[in-house]
Coordinates of C-alpha atoms in Angstrom, one line a residue:
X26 CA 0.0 0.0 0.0
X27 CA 2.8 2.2 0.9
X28 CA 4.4 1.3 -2.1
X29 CA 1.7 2.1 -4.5
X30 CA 0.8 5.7 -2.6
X31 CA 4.6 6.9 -3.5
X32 CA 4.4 5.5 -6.9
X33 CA 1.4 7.7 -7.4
X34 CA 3.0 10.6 -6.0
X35 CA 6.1 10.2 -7.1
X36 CA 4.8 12.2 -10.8
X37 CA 3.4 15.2 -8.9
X38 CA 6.6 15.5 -6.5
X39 CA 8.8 15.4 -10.0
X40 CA 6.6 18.0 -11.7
X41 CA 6.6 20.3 -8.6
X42 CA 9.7 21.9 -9.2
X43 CA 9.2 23.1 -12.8
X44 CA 5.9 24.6 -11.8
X45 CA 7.7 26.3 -8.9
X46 CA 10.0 28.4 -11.4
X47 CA 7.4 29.4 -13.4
X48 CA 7.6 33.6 -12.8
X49 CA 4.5 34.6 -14.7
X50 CA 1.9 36.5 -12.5
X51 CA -1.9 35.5 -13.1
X52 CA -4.2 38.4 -13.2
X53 CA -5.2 37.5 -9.5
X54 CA -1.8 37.2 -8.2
X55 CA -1.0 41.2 -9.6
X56 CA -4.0 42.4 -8.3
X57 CA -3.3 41.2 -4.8
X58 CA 0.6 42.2 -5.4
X59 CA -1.5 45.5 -6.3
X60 CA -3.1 45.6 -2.8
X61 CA 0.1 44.7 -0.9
X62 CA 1.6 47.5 -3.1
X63 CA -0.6 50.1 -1.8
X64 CA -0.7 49.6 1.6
X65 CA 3.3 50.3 1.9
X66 CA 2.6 52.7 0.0
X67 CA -0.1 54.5 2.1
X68 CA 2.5 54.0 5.2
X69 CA 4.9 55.2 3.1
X70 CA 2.4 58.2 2.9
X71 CA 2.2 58.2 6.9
X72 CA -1.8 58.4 6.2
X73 CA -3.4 55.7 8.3
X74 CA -6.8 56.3 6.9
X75 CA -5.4 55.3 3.7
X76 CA -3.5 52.1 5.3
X77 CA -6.8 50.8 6.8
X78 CA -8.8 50.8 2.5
X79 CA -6.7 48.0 2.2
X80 CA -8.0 45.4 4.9
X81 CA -11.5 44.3 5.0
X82 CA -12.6 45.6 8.5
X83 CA -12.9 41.8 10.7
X84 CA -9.2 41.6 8.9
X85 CA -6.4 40.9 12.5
X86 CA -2.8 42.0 12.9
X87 CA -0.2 40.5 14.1
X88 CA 3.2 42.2 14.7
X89 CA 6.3 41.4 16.8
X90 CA 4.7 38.9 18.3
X91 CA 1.5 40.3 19.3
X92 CA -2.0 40.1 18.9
X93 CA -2.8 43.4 17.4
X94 CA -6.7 43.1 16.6
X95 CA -8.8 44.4 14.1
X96 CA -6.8 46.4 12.1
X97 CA -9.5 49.9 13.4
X98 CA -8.0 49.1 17.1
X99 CA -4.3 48.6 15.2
X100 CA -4.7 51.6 13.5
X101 CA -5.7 53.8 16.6
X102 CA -3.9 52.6 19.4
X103 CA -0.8 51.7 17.4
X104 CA 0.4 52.6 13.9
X105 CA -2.0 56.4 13.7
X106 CA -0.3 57.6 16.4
X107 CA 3.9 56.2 15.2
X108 CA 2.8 57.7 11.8
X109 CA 2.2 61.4 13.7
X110 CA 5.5 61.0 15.1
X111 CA 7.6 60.0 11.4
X112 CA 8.9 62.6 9.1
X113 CA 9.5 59.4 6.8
X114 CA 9.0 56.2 6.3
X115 CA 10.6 54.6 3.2
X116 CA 10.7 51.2 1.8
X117 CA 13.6 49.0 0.0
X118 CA 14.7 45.9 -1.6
X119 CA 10.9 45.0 -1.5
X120 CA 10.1 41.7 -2.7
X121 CA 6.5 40.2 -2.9
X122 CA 5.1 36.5 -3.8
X123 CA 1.5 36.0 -3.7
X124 CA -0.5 32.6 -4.7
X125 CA -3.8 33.1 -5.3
X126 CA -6.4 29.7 -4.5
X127 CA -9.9 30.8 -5.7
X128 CA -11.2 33.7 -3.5
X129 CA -8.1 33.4 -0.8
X130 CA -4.6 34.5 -1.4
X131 CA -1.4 34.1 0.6
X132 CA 1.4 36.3 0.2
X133 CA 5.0 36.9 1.4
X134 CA 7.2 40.0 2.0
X135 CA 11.0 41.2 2.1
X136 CA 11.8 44.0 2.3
X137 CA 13.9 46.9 4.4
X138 CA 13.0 50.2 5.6
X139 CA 13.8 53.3 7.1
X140 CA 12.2 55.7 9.4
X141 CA 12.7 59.2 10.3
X142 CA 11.0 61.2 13.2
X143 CA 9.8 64.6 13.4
X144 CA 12.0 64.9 16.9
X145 CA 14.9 66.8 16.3
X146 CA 17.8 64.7 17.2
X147 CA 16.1 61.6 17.2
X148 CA 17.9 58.9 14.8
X149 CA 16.2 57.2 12.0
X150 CA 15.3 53.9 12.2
X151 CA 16.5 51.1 9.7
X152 CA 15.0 47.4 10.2
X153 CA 15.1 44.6 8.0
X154 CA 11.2 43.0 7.4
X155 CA 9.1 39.8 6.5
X156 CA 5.6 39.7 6.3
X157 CA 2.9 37.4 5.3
X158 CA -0.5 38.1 4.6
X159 CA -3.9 36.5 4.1
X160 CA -6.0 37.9 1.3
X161 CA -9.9 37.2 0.5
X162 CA -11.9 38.1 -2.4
X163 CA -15.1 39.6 -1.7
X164 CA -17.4 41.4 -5.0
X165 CA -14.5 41.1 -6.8
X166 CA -12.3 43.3 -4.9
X167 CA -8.9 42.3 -2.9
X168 CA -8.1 42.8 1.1
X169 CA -6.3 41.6 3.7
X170 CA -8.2 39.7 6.0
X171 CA -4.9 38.7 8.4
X172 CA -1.4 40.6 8.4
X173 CA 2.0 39.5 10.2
X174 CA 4.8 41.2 10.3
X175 CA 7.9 41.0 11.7
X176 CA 11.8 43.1 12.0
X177 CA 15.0 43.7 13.1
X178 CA 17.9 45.1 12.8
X179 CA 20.1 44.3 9.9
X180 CA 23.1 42.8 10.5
X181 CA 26.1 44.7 10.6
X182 CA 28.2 44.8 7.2
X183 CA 31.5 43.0 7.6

């Protein structure tokens, strides 16, 4: 039995692979790429109103190990109130890959980024990032329905 379950899944394991390299973006992929874009983009922005047009409103986030909520509590008791306090907020070496399965997409994130504060004197902040998100389609429009993030520091050069 054991036998005849790897023979018949031995053609799908050798077939993996080449599927895997395959770099072409289905229309559903780019439109959630789309959505991922513009959120960084509205933080990029520092407008949190504009963040929060790209989750659907039961979406939950997760950062640095912690429960967030809804992204409404998110965005009021946490990321509003950093944006106020940023002169900047810049993104690099950003790297998205989404697979879309019917109406629910998964994505992940790399990328670096750099903060600067309002507060004279205060140094900018630089962090290396990795995010993954859950997507769902609803009417035929894109959102994040979970968001986790994570950072640190980057290593130093040597």
């Amino acid at each position: 039995m054991i036998i005849a379950v790897a023979a018949l899944a031995a053609p799908a394991l050798v077939a993996a692979p080449a599927l895997a390299q395959t770099t072409t973006q289905t229309t559903a992929e780019s439109e959630v790429v789309a959505v991922l874009d513009g959120y960084r983009g509205a933080l990029e922005a520092l407008s949190a109103s504009r963040s929060e047009t790209f989750f659907w409103p039961d979406a939950q986030v997760f950062e640095q190990g912690s429960a967030e909520g809804s992204i409404s509590q998110y965005l009021s008791h946490h990321l509003a109130p950093e944006l106020e306090e940023f002169s900047s907020f810049a993104f690099q070496d950003h790297v998205t890959k989404a697979t879309v399965v019917g109406d629910v997409a998964y994505a992940t994130e790399t990328y670096r980024f750099r903060i600067a504060f309002k507060t004279a004197g205060r140094a900018p902040v630089e962090r290396r990032g990795v995010a993954t998100s859950v997507l769902r389609q609803r009417d035929g429009e894109w959102r994040i329905v979970s968001y986790h993030s994570s950072t640190r520091a980057p290593r130093p050069a040597s």
